[in-house]
mmCIF file of C-alpha atoms in Angstrom:
data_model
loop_
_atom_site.group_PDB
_atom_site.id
_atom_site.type_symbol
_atom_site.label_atom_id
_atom_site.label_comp_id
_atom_site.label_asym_id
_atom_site.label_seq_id
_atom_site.Cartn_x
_atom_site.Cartn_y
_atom_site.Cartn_z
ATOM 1 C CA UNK A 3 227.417 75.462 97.535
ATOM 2 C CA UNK A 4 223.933 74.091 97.414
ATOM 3 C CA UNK A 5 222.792 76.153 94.795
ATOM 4 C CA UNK A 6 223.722 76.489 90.788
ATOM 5 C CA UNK A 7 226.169 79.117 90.938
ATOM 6 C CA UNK A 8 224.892 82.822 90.191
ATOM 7 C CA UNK A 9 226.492 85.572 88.846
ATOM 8 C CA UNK A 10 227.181 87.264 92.221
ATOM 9 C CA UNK A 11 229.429 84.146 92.581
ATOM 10 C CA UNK A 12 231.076 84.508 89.634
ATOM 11 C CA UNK A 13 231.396 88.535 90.667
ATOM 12 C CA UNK A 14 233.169 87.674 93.829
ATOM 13 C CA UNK A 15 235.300 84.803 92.601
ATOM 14 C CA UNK A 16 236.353 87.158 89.844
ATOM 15 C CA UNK A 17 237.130 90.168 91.957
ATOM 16 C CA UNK A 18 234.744 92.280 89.951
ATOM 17 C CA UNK A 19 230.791 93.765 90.205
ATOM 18 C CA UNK A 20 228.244 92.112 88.583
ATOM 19 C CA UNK A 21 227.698 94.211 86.000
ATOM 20 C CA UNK A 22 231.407 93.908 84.757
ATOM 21 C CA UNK A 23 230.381 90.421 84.479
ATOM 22 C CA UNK A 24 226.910 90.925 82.654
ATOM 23 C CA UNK A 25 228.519 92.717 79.828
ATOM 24 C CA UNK A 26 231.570 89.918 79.531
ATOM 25 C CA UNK A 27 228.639 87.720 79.215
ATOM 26 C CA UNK A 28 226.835 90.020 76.557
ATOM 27 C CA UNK A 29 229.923 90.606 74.451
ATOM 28 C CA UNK A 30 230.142 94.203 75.991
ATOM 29 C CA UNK A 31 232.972 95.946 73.923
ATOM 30 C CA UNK A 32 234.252 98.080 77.377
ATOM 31 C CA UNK A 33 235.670 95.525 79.292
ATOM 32 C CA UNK A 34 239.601 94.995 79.254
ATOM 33 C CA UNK A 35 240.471 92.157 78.135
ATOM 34 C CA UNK A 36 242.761 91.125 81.349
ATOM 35 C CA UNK A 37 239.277 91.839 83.287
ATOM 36 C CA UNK A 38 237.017 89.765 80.801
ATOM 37 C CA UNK A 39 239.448 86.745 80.649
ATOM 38 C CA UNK A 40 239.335 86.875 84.763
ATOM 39 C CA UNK A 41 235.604 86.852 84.794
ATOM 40 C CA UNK A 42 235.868 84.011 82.180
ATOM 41 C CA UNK A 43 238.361 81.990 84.003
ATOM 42 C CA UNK A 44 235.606 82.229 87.075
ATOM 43 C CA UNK A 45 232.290 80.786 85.199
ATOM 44 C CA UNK A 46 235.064 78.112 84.136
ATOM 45 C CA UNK A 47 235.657 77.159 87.339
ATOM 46 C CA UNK A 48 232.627 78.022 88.623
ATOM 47 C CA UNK A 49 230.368 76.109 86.196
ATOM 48 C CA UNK A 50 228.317 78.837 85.792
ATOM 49 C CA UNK A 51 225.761 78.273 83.516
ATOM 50 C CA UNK A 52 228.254 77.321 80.544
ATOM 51 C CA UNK A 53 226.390 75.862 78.325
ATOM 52 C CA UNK A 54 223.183 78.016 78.288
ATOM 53 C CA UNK A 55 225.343 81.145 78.504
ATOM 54 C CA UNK A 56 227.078 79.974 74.868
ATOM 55 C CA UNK A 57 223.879 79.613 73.155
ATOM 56 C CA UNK A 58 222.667 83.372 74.546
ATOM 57 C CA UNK A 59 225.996 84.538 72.980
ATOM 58 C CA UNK A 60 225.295 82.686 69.620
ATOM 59 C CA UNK A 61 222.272 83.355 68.743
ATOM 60 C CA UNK A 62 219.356 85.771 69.539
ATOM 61 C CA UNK A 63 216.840 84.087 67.351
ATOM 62 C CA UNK A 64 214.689 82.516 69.839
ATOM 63 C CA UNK A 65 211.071 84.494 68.714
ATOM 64 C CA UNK A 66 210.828 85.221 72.520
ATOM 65 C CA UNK A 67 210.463 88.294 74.582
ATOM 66 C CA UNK A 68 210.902 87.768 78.194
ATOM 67 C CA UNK A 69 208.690 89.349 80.563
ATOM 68 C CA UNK A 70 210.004 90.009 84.174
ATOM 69 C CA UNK A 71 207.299 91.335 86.952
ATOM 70 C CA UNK A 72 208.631 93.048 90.037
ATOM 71 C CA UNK A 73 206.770 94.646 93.085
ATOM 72 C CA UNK A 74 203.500 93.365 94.732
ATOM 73 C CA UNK A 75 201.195 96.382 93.893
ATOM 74 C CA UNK A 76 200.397 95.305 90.754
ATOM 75 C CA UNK A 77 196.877 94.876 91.207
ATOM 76 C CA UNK A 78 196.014 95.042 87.197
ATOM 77 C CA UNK A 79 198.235 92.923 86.467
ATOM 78 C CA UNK A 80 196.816 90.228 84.631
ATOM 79 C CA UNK A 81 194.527 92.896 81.931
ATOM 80 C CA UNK A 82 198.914 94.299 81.083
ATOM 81 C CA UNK A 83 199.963 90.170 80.316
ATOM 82 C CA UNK A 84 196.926 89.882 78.330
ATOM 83 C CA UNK A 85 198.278 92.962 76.587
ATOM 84 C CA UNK A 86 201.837 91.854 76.291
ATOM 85 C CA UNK A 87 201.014 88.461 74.969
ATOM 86 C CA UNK A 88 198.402 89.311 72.532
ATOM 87 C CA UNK A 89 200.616 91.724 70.780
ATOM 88 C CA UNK A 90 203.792 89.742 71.313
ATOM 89 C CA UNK A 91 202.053 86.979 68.992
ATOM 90 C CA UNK A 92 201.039 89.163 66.752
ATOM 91 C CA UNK A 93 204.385 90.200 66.509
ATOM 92 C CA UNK A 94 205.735 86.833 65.639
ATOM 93 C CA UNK A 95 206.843 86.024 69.509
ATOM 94 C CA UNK A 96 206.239 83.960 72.468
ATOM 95 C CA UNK A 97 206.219 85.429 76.077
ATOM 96 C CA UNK A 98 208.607 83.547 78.859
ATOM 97 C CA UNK A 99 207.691 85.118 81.957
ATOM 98 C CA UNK A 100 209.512 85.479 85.281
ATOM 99 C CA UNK A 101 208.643 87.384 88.436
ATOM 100 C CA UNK A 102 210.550 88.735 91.648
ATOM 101 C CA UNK A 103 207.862 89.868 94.756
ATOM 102 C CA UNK A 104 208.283 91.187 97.949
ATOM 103 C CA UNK A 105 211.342 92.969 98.472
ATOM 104 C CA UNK A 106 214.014 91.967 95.588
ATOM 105 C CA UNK A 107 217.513 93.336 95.832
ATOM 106 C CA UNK A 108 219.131 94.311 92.759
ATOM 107 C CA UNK A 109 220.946 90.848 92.827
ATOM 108 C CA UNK A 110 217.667 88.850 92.867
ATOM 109 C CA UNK A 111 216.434 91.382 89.723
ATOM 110 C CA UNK A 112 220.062 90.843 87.986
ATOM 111 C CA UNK A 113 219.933 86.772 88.486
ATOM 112 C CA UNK A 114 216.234 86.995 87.379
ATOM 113 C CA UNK A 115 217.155 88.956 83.992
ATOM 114 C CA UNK A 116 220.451 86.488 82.972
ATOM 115 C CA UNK A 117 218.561 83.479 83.532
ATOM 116 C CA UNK A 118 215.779 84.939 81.000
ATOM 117 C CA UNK A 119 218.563 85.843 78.422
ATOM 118 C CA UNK A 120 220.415 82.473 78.932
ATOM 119 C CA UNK A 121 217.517 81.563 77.112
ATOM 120 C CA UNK A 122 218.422 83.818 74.201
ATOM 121 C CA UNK A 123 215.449 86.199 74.318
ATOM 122 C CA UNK A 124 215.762 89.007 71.822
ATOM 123 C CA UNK A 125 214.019 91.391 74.447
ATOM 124 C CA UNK A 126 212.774 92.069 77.745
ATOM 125 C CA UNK A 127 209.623 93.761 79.426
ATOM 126 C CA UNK A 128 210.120 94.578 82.602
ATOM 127 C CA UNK A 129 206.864 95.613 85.019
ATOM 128 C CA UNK A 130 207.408 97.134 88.110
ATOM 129 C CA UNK A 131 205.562 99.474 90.444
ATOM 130 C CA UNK A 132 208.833 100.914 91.970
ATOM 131 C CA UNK A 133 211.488 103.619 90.736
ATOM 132 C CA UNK A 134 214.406 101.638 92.251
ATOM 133 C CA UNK A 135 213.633 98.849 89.823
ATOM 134 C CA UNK A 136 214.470 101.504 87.200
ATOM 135 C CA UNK A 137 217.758 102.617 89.057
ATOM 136 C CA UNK A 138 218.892 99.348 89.351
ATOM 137 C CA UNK A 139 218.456 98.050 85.190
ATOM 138 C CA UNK A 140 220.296 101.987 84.846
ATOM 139 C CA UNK A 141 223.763 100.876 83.720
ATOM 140 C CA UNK A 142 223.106 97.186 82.842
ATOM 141 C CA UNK A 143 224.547 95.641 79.476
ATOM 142 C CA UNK A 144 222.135 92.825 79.001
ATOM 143 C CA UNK A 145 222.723 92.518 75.277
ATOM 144 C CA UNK A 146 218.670 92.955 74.690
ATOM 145 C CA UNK A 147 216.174 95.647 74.198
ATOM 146 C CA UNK A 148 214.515 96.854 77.796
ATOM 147 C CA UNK A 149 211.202 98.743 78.025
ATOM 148 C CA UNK A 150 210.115 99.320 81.046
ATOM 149 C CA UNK A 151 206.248 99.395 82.205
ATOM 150 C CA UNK A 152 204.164 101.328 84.321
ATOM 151 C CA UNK A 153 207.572 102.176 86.559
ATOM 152 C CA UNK A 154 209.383 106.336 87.074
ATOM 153 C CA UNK A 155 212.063 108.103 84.582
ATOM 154 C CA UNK A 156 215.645 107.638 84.869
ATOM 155 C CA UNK A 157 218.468 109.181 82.745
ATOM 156 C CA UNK A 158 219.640 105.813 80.611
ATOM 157 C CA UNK A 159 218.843 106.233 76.788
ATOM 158 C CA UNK A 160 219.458 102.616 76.487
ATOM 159 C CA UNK A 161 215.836 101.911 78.179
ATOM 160 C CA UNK A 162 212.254 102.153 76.584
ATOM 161 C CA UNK A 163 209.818 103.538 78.847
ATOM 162 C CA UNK A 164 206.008 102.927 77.984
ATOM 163 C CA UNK A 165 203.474 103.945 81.500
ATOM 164 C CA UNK A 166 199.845 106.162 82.076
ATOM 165 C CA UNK A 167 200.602 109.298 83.165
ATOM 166 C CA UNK A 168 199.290 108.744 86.741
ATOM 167 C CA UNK A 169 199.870 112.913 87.473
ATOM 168 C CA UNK A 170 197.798 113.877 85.028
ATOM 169 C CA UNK A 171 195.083 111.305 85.933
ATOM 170 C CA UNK A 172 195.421 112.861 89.384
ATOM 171 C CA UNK A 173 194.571 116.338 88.464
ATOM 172 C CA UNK A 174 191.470 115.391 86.210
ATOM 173 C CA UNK A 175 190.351 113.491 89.600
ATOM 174 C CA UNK A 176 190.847 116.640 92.081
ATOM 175 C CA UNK A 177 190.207 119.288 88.950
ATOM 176 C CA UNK A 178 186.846 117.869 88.645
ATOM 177 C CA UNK A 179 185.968 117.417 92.189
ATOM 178 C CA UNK A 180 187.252 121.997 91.939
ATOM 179 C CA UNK A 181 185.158 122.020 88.834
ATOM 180 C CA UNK A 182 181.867 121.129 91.241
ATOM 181 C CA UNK A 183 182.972 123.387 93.949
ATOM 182 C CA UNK A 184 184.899 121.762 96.345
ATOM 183 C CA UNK A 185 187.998 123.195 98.125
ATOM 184 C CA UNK A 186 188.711 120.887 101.175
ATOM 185 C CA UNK A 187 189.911 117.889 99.104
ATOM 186 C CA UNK A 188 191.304 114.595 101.321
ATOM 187 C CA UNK A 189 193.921 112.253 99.620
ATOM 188 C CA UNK A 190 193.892 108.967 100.950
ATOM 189 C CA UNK A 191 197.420 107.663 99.014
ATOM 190 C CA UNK A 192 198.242 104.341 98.025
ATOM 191 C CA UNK A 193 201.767 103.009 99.135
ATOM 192 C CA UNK A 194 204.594 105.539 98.934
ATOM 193 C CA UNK A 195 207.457 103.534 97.750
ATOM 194 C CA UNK A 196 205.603 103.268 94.697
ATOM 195 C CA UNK A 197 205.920 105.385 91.429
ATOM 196 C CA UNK A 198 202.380 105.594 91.083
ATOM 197 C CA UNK A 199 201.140 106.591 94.639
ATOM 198 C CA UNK A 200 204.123 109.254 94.641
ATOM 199 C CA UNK A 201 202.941 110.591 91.233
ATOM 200 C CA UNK A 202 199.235 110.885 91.977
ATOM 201 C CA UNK A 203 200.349 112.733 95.341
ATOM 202 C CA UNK A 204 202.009 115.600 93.202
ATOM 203 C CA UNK A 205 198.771 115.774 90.820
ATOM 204 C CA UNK A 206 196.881 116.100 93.806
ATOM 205 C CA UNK A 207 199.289 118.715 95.132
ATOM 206 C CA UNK A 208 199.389 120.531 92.458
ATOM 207 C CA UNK A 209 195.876 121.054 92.214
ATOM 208 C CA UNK A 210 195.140 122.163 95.174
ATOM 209 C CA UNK A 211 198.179 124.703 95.235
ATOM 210 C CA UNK A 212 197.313 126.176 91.702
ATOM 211 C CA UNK A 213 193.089 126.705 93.134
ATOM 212 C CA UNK A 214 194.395 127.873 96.748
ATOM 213 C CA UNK A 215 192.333 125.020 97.966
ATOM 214 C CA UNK A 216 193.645 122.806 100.768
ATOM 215 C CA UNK A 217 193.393 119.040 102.023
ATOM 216 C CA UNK A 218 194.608 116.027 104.558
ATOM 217 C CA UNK A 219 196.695 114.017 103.356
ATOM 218 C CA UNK A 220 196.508 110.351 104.502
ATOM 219 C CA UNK A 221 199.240 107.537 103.802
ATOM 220 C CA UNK A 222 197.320 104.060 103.221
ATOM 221 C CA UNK A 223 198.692 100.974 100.920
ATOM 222 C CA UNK A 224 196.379 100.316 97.776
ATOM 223 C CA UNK A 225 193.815 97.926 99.535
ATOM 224 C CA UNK A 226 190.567 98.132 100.796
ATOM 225 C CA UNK A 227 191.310 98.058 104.440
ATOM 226 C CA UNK A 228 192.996 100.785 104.218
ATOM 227 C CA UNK A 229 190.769 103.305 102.628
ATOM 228 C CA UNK A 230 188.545 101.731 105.409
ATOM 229 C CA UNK A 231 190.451 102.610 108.126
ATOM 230 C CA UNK A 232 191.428 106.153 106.888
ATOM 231 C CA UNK A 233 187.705 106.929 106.292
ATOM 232 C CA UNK A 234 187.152 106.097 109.811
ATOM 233 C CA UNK A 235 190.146 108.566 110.611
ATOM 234 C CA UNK A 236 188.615 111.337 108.611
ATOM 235 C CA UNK A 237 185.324 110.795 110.513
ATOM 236 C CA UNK A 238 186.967 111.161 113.879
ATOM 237 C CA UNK A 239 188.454 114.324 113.514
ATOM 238 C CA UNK A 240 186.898 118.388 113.994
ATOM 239 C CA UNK A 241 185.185 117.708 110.409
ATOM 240 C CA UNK A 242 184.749 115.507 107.218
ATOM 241 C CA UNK A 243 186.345 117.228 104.133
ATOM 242 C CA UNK A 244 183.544 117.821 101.526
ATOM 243 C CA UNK A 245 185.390 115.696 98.634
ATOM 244 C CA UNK A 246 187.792 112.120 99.236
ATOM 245 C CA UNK A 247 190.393 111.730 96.585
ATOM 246 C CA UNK A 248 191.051 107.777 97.095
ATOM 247 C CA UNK A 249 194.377 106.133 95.628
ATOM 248 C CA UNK A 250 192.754 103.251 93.960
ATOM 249 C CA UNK A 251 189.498 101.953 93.454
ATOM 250 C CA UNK A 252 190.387 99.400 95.959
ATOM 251 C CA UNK A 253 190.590 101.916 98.738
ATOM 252 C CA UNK A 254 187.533 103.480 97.364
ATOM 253 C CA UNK A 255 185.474 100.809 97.766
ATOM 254 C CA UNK A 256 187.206 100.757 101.850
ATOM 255 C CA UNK A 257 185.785 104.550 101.763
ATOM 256 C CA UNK A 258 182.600 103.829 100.773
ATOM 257 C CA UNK A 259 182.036 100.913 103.511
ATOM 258 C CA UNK A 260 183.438 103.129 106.300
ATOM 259 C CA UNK A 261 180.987 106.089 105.572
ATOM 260 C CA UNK A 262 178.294 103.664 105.204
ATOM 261 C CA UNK A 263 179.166 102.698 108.604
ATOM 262 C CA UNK A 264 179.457 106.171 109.932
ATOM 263 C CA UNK A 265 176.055 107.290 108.849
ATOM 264 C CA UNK A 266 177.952 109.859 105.836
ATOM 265 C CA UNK A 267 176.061 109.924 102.933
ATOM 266 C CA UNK A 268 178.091 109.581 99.301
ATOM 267 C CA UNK A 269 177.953 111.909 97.632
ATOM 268 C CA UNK A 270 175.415 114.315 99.794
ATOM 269 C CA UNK A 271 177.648 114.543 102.507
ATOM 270 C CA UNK A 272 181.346 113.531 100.563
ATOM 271 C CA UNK A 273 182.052 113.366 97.024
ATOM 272 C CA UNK A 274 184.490 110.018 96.464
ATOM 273 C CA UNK A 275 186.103 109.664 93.600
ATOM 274 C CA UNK A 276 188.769 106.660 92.550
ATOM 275 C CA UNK A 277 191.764 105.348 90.125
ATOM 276 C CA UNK A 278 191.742 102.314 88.012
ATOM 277 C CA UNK A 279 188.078 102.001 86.769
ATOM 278 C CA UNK A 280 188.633 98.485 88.409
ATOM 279 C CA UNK A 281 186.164 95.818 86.920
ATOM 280 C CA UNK A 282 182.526 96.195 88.609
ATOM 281 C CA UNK A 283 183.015 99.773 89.924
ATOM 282 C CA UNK A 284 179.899 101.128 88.050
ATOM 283 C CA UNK A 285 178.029 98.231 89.971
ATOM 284 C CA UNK A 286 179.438 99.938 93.776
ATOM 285 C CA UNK A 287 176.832 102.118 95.562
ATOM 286 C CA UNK A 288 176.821 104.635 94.922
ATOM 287 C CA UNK A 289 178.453 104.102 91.156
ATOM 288 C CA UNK A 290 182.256 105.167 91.551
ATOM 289 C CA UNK A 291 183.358 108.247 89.699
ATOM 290 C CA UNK A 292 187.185 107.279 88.818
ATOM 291 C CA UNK A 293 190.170 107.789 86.681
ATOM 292 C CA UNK A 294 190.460 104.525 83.560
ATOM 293 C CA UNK A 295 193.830 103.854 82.743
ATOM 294 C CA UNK A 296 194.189 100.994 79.873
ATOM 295 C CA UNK A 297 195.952 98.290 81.066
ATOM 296 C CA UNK A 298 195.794 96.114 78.164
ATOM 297 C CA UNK A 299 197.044 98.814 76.079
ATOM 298 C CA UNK A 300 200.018 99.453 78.521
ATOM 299 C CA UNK A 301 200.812 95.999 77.987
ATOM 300 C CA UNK A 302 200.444 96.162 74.365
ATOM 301 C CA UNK A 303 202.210 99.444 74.007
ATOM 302 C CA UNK A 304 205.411 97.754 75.474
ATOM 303 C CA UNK A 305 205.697 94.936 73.137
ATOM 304 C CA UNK A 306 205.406 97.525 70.353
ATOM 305 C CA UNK A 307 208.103 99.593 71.506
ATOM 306 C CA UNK A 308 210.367 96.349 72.067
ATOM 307 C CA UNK A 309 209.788 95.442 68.440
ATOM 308 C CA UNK A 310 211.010 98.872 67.200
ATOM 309 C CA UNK A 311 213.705 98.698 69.038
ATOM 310 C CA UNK A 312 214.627 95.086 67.743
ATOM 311 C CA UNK A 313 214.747 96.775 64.283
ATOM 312 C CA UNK A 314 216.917 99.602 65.096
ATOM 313 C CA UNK A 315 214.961 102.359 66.442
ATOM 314 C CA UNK A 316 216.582 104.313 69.077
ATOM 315 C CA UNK A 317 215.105 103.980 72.525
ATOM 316 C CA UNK A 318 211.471 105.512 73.722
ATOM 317 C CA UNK A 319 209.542 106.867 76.228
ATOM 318 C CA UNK A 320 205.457 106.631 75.765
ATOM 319 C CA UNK A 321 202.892 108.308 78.126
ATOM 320 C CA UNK A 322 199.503 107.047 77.984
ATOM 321 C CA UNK A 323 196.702 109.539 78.790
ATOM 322 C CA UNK A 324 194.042 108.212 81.014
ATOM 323 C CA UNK A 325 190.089 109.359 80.878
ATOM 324 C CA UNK A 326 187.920 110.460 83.704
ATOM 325 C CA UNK A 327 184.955 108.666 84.282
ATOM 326 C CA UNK A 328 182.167 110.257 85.855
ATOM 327 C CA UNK A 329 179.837 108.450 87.772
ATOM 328 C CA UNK A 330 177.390 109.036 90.731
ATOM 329 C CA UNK A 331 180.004 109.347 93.699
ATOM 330 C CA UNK A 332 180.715 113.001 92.895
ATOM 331 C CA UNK A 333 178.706 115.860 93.452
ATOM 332 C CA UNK A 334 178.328 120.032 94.385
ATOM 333 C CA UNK A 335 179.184 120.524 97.789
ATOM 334 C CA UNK A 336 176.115 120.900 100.026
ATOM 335 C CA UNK A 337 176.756 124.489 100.100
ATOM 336 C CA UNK A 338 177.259 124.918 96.643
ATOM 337 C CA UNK A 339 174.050 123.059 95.832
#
């Protein structure tokens, strides 16, 4: 082997799954004895990790919360670490941060999360853009507190859950845009394997079901380009929708270039509106109308939750409202004028 042996490894060697061998690890009560003494035979022989994985199960006194980052659609990233870190030290405890991009399997997330708590933290945050990051921590005995940010539900009352809720900043987008008059209402969506695109999609939905209005919806993948190139779609076919519900202010920004291009006038022509309230979207022309979602409180919001649990406090779930900001991409329909 030309690696340090992981816990896969010891899994196989021991005949077992890997979570059978997390909670030997953790001092999981559930595991019979004959199984934990096999798994324990295997890091022997293994040399997996011995000595680090003895401190973990000594102590827990570190004053360290881990912070694990998973998914590549994180594009607010760094405004939810200065969140985590600011009120991690006023908590009393450093940050040790770890990341898994691209497409993880559950092993990759499992190895990532031992090797933080063979480092004895007393808690991890976990940030991830996808729901499946959420099934796969389901289950897991790490020993720790989990919260989870920004990612979807799931049924384990052993996880903290602290996110904006991204369906109800969908429906203030569209219910405004139905507020000025507008029925034919576009969606251009963000990446579907995420929680968030999925989640503005049914806000949007439900919207336009509940007025009996109707729009196109468009699958894109959070960036500029592609609000770009689905603008350009929307302009080649029998006619424009009046209003453009973008995923993210990235794609937005794509809209606004394409109709620019295209000769359609924002908003006389096609009211745009956004998500994020990214930095410098007052400053686009014209000034993007969007949904603000505090990252830095997200961030901040998860630490708390971690602390409370670290003093006893049965797990949580938080949903942050977001705020509609009205700008000058968002008007009355022509007709409606």
């Amino acid at each position: 082997m030309d690696r340090p042996p992981g816990m896969m490894d010891v899994a196989r060697e021991a005949g077992v799954s890997h979570i059978t061998v997390s909670r030997v690890i953790n001092g999981h009560p559930s595991v019979r004895p004959e199984t934990r003494a096999r798994v324990e035979t295997a890091i022997q022989k293994l040399g997996y990790r011995r000595n680090s994985v003895a401190r973990a199960l000594k102590s827990r006194h570190s004053s360290t919360i881990g912070v694990v980052i998973v998914g590549s659609e994180l594009f607010e990233l760094p405004r939810i670490l200065l969140g985590v870190e600011t009120a991690a030290k006023q908590a009393g405890y450093w940050v040790s941060l770890a990341s898994r991009q691209g497409e993880s399997t559950t092993a990759d997330l499992l190895e990532t999360l031992q090797r933080l708590t063979d480092q004895s933290v007393e808690a991890i945050a976990v940030v991830a853009d996808r729901s499946d990051t959420v099934e796969a921590l389901s289950g897991l005995s790490l020993g720790v507190p989990v919260a989870v940010v920004m990612s979807g539900n799931a049924p384990d009352p052993e996880l903290s859950f602290v996110e904006v809720d991204q369906e109800l900043g969908a429906r203030l987008a569209v219910g405004h845009l139905l507020d000025l008059g507008h029925r034919d209402i576009a969606h251009l969506t963000g990446a579907l394997r995420t929680f968030d695109a999925r989640a503005r999609v049914d806000g949007w939905q439900g919207e336009l079901t509940a007025a009996g209005a109707r729009g196109a919806l468009l699958e894109g993948d959070f960036d500029a380009e592609s609000g770009f190139r689905l603008a350009h779609e929307l302009c080649e076919a029998d006619r424009l929708p009046t209003a453009v519900f973008a995923g993210n202010d990235q794609m937005a920004m794509g809209v606004l270039a394409a109709f620019v291009e295209r000769g359609v006038k924002v908003p006389h022509d096609v009211s745009v509106v956004g998500f994020d309230d990214m930095k410098g979207a007052g400053y686009l022309v014209p000034a993007l109308t969007t949904v603000r979602q505090d990252f830095a409180h997200l961030g901040r919001s998860a630490i708390e939750l971690l602390v409370r649990r670290m003093a006893g406090e049965p797990a949580q779930r938080h949903k942050l409202t977001p705020q509609l900001v009205v700008r000058h991409s968002t008007a009355a329909p022509r007709a409606h004028s």
